[in-house]
Coordinates of C-alpha atoms in Angstrom, one line a residue:
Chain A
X247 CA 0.0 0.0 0.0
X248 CA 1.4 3.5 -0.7
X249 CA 2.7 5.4 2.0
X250 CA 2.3 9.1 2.2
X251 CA 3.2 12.0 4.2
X252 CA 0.6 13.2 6.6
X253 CA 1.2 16.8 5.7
X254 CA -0.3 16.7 2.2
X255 CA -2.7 18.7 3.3
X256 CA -0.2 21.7 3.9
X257 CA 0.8 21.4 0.2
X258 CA -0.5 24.4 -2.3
X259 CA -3.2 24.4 -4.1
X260 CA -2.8 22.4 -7.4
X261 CA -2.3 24.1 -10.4
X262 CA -1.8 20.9 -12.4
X263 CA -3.3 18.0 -11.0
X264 CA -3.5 14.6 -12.9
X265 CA -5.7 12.2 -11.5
X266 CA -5.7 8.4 -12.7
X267 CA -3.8 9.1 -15.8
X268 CA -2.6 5.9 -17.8
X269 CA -0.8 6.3 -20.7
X270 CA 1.9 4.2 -23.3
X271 CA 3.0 4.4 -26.9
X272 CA 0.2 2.7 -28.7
X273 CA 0.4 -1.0 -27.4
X274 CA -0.2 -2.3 -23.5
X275 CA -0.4 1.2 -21.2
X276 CA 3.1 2.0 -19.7
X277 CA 1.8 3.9 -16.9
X278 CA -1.1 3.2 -14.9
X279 CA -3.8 5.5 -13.9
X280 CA -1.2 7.5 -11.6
X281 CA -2.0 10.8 -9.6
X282 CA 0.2 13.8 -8.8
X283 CA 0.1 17.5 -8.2
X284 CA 1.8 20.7 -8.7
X285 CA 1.0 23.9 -6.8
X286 CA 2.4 27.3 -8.2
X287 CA 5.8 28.2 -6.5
X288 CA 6.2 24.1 -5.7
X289 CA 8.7 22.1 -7.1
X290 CA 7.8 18.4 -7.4
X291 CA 9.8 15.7 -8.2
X292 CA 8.7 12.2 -9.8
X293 CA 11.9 9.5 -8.9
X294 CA 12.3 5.9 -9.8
X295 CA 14.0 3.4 -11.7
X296 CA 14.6 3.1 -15.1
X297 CA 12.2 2.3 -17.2
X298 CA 9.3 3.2 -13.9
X299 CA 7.6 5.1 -16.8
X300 CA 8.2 8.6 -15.6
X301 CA 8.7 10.1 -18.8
X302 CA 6.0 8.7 -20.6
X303 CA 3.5 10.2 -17.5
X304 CA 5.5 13.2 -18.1
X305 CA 4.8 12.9 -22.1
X306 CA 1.1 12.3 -21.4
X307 CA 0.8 15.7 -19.5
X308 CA 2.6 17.6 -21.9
X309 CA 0.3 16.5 -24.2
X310 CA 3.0 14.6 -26.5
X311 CA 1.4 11.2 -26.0
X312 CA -2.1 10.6 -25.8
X313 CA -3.9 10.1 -22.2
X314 CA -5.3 6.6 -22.5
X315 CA -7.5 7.2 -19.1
X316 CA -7.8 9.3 -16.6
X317 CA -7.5 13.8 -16.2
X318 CA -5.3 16.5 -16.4
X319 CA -6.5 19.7 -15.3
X320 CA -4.3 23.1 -15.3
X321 CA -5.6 25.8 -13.5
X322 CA -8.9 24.0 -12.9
X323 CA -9.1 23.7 -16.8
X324 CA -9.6 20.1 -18.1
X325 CA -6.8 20.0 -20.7
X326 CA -6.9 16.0 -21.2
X327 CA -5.5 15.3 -24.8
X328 CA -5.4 18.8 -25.7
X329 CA -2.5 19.3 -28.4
X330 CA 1.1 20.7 -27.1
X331 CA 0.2 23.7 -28.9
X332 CA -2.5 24.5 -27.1
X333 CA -0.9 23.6 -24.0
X334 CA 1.7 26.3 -24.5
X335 CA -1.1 28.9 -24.4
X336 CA -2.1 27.9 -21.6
X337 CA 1.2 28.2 -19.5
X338 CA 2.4 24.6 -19.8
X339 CA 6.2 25.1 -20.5
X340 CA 8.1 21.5 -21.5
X341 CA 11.5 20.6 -22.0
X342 CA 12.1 16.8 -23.0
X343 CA 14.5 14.7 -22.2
X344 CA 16.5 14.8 -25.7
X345 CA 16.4 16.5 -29.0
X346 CA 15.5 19.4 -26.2
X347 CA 16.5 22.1 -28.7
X348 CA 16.2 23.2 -32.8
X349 CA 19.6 21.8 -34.1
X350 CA 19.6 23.3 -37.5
X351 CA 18.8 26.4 -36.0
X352 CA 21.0 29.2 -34.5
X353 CA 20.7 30.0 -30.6
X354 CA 18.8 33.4 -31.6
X355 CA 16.4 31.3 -33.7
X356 CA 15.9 29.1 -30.8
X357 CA 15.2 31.8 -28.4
X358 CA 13.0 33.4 -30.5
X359 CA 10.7 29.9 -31.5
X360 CA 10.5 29.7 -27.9
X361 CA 8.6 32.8 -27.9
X362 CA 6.6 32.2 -30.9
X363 CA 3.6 33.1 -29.3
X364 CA 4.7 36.7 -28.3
X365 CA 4.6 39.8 -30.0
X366 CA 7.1 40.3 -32.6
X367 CA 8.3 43.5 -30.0
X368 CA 8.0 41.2 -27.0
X369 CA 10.5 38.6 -27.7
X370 CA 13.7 41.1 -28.3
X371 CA 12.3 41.9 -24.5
X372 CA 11.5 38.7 -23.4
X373 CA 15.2 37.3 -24.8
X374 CA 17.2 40.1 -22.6
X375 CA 15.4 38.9 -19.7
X376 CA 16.1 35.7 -20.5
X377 CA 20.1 36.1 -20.7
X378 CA 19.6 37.5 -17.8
X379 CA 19.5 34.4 -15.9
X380 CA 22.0 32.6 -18.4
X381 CA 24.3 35.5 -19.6
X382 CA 26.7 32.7 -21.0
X383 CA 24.1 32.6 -23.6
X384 CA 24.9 36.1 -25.3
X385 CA 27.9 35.2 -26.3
X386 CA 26.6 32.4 -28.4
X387 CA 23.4 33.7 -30.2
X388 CA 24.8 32.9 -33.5
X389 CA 26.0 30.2 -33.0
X390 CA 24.1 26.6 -34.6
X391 CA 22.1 25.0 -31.7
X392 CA 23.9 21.6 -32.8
X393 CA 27.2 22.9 -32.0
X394 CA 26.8 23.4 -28.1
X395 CA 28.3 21.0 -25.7
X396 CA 25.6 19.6 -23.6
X397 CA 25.5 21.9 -20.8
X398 CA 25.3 24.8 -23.2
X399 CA 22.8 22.9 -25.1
X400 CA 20.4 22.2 -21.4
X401 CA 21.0 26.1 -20.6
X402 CA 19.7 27.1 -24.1
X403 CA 16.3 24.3 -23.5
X404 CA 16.0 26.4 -20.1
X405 CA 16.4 29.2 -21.9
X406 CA 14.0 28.8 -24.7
X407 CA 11.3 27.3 -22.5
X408 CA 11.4 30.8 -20.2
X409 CA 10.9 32.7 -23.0
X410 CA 6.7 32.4 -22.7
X411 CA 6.7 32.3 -18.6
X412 CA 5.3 29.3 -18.3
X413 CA 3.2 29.3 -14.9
X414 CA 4.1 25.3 -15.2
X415 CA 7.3 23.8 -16.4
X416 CA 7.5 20.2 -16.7
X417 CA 11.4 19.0 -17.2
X418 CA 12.4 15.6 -18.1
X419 CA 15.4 14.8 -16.4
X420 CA 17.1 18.7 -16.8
X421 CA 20.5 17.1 -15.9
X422 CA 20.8 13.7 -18.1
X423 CA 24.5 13.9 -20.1
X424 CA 25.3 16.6 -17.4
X425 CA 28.4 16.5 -15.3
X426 CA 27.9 16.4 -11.6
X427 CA 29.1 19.9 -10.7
X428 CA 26.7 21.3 -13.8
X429 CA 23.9 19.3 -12.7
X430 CA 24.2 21.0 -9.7
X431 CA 24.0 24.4 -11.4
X432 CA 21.6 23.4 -13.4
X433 CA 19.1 21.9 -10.3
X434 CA 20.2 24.1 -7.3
X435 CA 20.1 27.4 -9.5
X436 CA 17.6 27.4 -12.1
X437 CA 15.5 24.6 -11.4
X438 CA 15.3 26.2 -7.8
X439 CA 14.7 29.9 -9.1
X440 CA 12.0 28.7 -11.1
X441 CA 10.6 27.6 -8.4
X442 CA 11.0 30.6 -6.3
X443 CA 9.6 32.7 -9.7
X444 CA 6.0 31.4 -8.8
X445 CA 5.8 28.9 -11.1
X446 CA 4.8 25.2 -10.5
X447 CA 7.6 23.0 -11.4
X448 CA 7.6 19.1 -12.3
X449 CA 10.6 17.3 -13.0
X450 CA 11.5 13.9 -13.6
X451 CA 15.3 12.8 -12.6
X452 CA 17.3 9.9 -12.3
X453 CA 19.6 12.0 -9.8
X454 CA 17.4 11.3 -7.2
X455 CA 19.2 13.0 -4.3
X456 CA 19.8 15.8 -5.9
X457 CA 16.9 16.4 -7.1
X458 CA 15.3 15.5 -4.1
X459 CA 17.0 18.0 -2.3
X460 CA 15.7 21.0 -4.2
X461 CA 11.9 19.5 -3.9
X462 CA 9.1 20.5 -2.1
X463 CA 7.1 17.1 -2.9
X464 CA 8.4 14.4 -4.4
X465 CA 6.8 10.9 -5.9
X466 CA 7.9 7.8 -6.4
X467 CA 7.4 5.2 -9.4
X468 CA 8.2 2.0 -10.4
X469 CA 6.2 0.1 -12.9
X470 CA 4.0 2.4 -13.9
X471 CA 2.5 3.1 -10.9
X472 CA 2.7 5.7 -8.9
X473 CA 3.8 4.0 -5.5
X474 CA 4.8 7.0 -2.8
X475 CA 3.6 10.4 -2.4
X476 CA 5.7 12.4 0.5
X477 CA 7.5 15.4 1.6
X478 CA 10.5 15.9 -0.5
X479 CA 12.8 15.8 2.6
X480 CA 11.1 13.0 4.4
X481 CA 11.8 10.8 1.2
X482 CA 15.2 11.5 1.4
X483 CA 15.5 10.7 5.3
X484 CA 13.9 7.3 4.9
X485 CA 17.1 5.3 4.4
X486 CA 15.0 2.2 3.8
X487 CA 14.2 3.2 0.2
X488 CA 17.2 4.3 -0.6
X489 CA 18.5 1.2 -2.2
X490 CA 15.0 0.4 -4.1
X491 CA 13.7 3.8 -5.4
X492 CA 17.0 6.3 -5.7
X493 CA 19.5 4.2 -6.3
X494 CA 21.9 5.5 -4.2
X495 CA 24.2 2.3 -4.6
X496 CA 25.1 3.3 -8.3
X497 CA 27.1 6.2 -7.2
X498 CA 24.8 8.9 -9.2
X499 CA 23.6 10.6 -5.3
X500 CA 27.0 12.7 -5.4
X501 CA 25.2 15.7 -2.9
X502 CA 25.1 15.4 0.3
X503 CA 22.0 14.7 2.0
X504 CA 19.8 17.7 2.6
X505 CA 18.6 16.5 6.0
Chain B
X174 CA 36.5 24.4 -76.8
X175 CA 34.3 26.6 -78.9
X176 CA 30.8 24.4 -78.0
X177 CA 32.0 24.9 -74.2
X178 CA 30.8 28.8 -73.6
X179 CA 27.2 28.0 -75.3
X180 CA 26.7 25.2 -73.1
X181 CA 28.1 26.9 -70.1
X182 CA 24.7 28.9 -71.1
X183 CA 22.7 25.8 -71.3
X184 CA 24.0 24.7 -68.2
X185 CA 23.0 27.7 -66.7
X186 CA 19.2 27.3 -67.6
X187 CA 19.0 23.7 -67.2
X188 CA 20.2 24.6 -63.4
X189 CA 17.6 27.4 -62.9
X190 CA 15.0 24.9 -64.1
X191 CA 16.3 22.4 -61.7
X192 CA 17.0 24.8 -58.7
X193 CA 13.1 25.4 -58.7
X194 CA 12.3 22.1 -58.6
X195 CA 15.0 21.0 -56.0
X196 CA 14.1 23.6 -53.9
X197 CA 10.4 22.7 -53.5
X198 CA 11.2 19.0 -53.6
X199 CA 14.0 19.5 -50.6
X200 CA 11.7 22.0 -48.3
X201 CA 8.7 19.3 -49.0
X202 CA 10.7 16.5 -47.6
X203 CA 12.0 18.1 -44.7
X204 CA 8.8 19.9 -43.4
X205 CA 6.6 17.1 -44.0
X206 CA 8.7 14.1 -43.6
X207 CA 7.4 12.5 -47.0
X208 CA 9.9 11.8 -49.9
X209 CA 6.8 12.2 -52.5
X210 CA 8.2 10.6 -56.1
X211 CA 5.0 11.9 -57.3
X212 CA 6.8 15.7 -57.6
X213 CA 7.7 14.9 -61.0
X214 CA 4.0 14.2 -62.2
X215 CA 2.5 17.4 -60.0
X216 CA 4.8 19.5 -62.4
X217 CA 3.9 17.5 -65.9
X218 CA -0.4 18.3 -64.2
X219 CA 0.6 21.7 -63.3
X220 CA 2.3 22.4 -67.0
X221 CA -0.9 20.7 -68.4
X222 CA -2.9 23.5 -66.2
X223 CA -0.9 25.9 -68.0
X224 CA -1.6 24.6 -71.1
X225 CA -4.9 24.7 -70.6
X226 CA -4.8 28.3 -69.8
X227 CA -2.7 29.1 -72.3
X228 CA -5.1 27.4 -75.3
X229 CA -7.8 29.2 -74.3
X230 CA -5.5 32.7 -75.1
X231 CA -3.9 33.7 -71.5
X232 CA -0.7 34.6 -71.8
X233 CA 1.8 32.1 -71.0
X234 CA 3.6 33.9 -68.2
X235 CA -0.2 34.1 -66.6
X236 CA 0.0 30.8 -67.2
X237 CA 2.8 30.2 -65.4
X238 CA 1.5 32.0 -62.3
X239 CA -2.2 29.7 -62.6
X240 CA 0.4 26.7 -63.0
X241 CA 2.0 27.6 -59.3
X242 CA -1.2 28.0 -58.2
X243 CA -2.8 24.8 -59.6
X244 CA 0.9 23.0 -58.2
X245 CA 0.4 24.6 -54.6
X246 CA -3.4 23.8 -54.6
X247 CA -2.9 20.3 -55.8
X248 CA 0.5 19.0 -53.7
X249 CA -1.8 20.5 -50.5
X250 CA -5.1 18.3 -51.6
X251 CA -2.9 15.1 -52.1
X252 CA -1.3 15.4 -49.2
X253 CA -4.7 15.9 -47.0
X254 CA -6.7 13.2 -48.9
X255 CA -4.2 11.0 -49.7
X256 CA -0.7 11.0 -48.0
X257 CA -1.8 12.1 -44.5
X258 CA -4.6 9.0 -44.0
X259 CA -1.7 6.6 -44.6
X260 CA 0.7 8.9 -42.3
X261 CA -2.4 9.1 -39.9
X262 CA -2.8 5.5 -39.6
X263 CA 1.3 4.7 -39.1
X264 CA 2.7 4.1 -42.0
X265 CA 6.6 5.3 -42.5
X266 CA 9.2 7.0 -44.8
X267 CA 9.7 3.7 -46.8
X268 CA 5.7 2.9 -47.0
X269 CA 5.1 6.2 -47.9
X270 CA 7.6 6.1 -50.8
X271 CA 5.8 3.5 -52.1
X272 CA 2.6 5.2 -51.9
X273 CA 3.8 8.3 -53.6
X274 CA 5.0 6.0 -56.2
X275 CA 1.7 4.9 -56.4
X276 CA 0.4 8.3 -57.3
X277 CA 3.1 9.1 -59.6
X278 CA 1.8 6.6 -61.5
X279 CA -2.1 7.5 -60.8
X280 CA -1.2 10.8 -61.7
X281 CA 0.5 9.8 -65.3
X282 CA -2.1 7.7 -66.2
X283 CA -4.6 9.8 -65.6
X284 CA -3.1 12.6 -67.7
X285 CA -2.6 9.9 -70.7
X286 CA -6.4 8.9 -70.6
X287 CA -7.2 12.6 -70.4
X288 CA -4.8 14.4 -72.9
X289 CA -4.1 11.2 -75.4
X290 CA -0.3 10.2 -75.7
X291 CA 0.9 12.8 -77.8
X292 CA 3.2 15.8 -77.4
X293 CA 1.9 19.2 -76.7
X294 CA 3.6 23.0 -76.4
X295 CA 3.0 26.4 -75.5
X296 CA 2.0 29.4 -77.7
X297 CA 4.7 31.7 -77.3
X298 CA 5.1 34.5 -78.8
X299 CA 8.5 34.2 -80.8
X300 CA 11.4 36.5 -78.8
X301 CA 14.7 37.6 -79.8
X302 CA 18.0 36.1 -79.2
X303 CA 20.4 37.7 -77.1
X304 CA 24.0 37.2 -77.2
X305 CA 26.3 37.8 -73.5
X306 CA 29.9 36.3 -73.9
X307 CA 28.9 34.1 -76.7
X308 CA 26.3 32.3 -75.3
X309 CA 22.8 32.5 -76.9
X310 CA 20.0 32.8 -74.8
X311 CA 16.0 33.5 -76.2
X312 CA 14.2 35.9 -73.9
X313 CA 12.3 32.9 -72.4
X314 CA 15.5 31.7 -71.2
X315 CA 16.5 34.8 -69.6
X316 CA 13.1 34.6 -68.1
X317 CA 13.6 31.5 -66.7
X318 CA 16.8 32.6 -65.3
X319 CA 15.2 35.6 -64.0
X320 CA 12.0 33.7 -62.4
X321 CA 14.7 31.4 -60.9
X322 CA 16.4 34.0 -59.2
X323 CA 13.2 35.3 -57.9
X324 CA 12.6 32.0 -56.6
X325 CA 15.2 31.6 -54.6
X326 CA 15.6 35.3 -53.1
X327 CA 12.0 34.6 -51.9
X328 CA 12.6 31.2 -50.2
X329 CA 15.7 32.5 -48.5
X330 CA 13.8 36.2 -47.2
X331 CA 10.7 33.6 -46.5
X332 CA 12.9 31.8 -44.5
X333 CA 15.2 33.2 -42.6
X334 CA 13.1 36.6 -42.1
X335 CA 9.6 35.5 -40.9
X336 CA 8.4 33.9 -38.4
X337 CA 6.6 31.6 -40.6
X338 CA 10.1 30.6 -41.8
X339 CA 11.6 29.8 -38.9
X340 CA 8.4 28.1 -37.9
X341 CA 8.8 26.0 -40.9
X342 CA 12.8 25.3 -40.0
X343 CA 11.6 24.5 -37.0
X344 CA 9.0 22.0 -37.7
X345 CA 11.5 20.5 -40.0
X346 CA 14.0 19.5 -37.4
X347 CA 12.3 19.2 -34.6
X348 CA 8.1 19.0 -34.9
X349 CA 7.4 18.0 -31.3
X350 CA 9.4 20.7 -29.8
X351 CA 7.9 23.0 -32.3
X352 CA 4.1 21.6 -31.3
X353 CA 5.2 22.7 -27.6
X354 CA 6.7 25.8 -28.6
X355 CA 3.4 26.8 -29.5
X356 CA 3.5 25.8 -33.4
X357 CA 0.0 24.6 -35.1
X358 CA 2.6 22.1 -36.9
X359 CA -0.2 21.0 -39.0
X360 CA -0.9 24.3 -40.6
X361 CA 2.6 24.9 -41.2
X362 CA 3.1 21.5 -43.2
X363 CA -0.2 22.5 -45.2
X364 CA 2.0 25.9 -46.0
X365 CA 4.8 23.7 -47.0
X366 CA 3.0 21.8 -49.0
X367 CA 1.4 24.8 -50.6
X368 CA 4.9 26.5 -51.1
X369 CA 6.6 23.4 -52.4
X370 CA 3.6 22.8 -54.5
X371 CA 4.2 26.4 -56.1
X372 CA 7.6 25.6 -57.1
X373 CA 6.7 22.5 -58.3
X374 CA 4.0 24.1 -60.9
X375 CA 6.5 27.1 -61.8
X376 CA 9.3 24.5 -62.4
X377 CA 6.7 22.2 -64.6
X378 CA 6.1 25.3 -67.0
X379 CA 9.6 26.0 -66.9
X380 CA 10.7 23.0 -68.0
X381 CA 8.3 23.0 -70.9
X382 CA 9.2 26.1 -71.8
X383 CA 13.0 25.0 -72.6
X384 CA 12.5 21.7 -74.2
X385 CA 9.0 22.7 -75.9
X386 CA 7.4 19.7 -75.9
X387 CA 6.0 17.5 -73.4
X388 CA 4.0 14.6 -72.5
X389 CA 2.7 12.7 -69.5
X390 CA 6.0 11.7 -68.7
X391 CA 8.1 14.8 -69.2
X392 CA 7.8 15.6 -65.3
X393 CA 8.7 11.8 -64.1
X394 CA 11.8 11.9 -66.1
X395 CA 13.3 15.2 -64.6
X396 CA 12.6 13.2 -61.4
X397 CA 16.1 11.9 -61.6
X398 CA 18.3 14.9 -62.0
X399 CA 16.2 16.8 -58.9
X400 CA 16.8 14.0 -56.9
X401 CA 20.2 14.3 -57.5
X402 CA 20.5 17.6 -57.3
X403 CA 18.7 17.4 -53.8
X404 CA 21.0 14.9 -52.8
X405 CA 23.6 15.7 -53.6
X406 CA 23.5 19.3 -51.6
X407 CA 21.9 17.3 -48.7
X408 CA 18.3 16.2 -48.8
X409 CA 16.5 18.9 -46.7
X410 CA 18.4 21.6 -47.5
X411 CA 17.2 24.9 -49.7
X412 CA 20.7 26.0 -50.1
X413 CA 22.0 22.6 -50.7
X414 CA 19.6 22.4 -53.2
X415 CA 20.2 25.3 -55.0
X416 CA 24.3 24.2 -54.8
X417 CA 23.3 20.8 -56.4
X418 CA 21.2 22.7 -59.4
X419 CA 24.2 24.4 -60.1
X420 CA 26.5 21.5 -60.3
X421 CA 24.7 19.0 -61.8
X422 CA 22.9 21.2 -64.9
X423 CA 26.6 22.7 -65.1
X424 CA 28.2 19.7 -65.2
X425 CA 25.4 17.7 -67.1
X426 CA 25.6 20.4 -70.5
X427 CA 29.1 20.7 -70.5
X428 CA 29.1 17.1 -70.3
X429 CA 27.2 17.2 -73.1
X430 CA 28.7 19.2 -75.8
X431 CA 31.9 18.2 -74.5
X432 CA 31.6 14.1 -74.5
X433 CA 28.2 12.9 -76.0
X434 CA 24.8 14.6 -74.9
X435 CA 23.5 10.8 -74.1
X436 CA 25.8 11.0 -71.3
X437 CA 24.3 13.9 -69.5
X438 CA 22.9 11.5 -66.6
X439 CA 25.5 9.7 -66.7
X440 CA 28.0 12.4 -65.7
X441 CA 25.5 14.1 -63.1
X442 CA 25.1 10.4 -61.8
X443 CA 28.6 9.9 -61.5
X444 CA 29.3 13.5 -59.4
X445 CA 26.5 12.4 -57.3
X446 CA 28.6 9.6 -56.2
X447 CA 31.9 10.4 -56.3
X448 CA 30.1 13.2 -53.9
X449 CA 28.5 11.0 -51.6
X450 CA 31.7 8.5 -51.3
X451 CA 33.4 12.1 -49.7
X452 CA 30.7 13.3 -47.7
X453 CA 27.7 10.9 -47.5
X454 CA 25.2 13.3 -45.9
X455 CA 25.5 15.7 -48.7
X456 CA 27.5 19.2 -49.3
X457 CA 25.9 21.3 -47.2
X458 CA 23.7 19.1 -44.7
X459 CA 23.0 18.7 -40.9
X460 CA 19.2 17.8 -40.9
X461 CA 18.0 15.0 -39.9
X462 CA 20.3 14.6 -36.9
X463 CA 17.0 15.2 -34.5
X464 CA 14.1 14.4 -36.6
X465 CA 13.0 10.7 -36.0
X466 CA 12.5 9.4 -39.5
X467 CA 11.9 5.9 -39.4
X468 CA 11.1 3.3 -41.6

């Protein structure tokens, strides 16, 4: 039986909140009718093994895969199955977990298709703000997107996914092909200050401590099913699923614990 | 060497003729993910449209323009009744390379039981000759040239200045992300197809225009040498497209007056290769290296 936190009840108010959502790639559902939430200004966390089927709930709410069963609801709107495209008017910001950026295109050309919905006077605006938080990225605007090392490459998905203000980002594992020390940056600074900006954050990572450590909520999966919902730093203080759920034994946890 | 300048000149038209086509056939393929083999028999109906037109006394050059439009209209209306309920139901790039074939072959039959297998041209007005560096050129050639040109000036502007543009680049290499950026992808590929269609219909006139007369098959067998040319620049890309034009209807005239003009193919065949054995994605290409095409 799940175990949760008692204090769910001191949690926001959900901006997104799926509720029984099952959802796969055309054969056999890969996740099964699972339940989380997001308030604004939380930061939630979905952990687990490979192959749990985080990404594809994270897919399914992004509107990339279809919902087989069950809701999503943003801001008390039901956007079940509602294309990505209309999802991005609506707030829903979403970085995936590879081909995160527009190769062929320059970083300029990826800044500016992240604010493709904007005013053609908005996004010259909207792009200074946006270097603002990764000023590395002005020094690169014409440069081809497929020429950035990886970390360059995450900062620029950041980046382009900031440039509408998403009032909910959903990140699939921000850090994969990161080094330790930028994963670090990556989580503790912007995944954190997004946070802090108001907006509800959802991220799915297989640097579980890490990750962890920045959360407000956190759930765990494994086969599809969504099998713990608790306080992000109780999870990390219960040393008994450690071994099972985050994988601490295959030497990704490199931060310290938070608690 | 004295046959070399005029078909330097030849050259020259042959690769404005096949720079339209290239162009549309590369930007359809790379917005849409479909490698339609049907392009060549769009342009034969679109130059047929033209004809049509320009029988019942329009001008050809108004022609041309109902040709692009009958080329844009047409590639979109295949694409929605045809090529997208396969695509909708699964299949891939290789399936859908055999349904385009498919159509090519609708397409040319259709036009045979409809026009009778015989050759047909345009009424054009006769025009002088003009002379630049001893090569002769008629004023329709220049045209060509000229509408060429245009072509291409508008597809760069189109896409690296608007937002439709990029929206189209970015659909291209990454349709998902684009979707999420806030793209309605599906409108954009209907543009594409419209856009791609217009060169298509513009290169089908075009083509008539220089050899004069045509048939069901004229179209299908320009096929070849715009698949080279696309390839050879790197499938997917404009530029690349317009680089292959160059090379192959350069290489395929001089070829021509120089060795034998039955070895035109031959030679732009063998470039193509020798090409692809140096750099197998193509002169100028990157594509692809995100987009999931899968048989």
């Amino acid at each position: 039986m799940p175990t949760s936190s008692a204090d769910e009840a001191g949690r926001p108010m959900p901006h997104l909140l799926v509720d029984g959502l099952s959802a796969g790639y055309g054969g056999a559902p890969i996740v099964h009718e699972a339940s989380a939430r997001a308030g604004l200004g939380e930061i939630v966390t979905i952990v687990g093994p490979n192959g749990a089927g985080k990404s594809t709930f994270l897919k399914a709410v992004a509107g990339m895969i279809p919902a087989l069963a069950g809701k999503v609801r943003l801001a008390g709107e039901d956007v079940t199955n509602m294309r990505a495209n209309h999802l991005a008017r609506r707030g829903l910001g979403y970085v995936p977990q590879v081909n995160d950026v527009f190769d062929t295109l320059t970083v300029a050309d990826n800044l500016a298709m992240g604010g493709y919905l904007l005013k053609r006077n908005e996004i010259g605006e909207r792009t200074e703000k946006v270097m603002e938080v990764f000023p590395a990225l002005k020094r690169m605007l014409n440069r081809t997107a497929s020429k950035l090392s990886g970390g360059e490459r995450k900062m620029l998905a950041m980046a382009r996914v900031l440039m509408l203000e998403p009032s909910l980002l959903v990140l699939d594992e921000p850090t994969s092909n990161l080094s330790a020390d930028l994963s670090r940056v990556v989580l503790e600074e912007h995944v954190s200050r997004l946070g802090e900006s108001g907006a509800a954050v959802l991220i799915v990572e297989q640097k579980a401590q890490a990750a962890l450590a920045i959360s407000d909520w956190a759930y765990v999966m494994a086969g599809g099913v969504i099998r713990i919902s608790s306080a992000a730093g109780d999870l990390l203080a219960r040393k008994d699923l450690a071994e099972v759920f985050l994988g601490r034994s295959t030497g990704d946890g490199e931060v310290p614990k938070a608690s | 060497m004295s046959q070399l300048v005029p078909a330097i000149g030849f050259g020259l038209i042959t690769a404005s003729i096949l720079a339209i086509a290239a162009v549309g056939f590369t930007l359809q393929f790379s917005v849409t993910n479909i490698l339609n083999l049907a392009y060549g028999d769009v342009m034969t109906a679109s130059a047929f449209a033209a004809y049509i037109a320009n029988h019942a006394g329009v001008d050809i050059w108004l022609s041309l323009l109902m040709a692009a439009l009958f080329g844009a209209v047409f590639s979109m209306l295949l694409n929605r009744f045809v090529y997208f309920q396969f695509v909708r139901r699964g299949t891939r790039l290789f399936g859908m390379i055999i349904v385009t074939i498919a159509m090519s072959l609708i397409i040319q039959n259709v036009l045979l039981a409809v026009f009778r297998p015989t050759f047909f041209s345009y009424e054009v007005s006769a025009s002088a000759s003009y002379t630049f560096a001893g090569m002769i050129l008629t004023g329709s050639q220049l045209a060509i040239m000229g509408i060429a040109v245009v072509a291409m000036v508008s597809v760069h502007l189109l896409s690296t200045r608007t937002r439709l543009g990029k929206a189209m680049r970015a659909t291209a290499t990454n349709p998902g992300l684009a979707r999420s950026c806030g793209v309605a992808t599906d409108r954009v590929i209907d543009v594409a197809w419209l856009l791609s269609g217009a060169l298509c219909g513009i290169a089908g006139v075009v083509l008539v225009l220089n050899t004069a007369t045509f048939s069901e098959v004229t179209g299908a067998n320009f096929l070849v040498p715009i698949i080279a040319a696309a390839v050879l620049g790197g499938i997917g890309q404009p530029y690349g497209a317009m680089l292959g034009a160059v090379t192959i209807g350069l290489a395929s005239e001089v070829a021509a007056s120089v060795i034998n003009p039955s070895y035109k193919d031959v030679v732009a065949f063998a470039i193509l290769i020798v090409v692809l054995l140096v750099r197998p994605q193509g002169i100028l290409s990157e594509v692809a290296s995100g987009k999931e095409v899968a048989a």
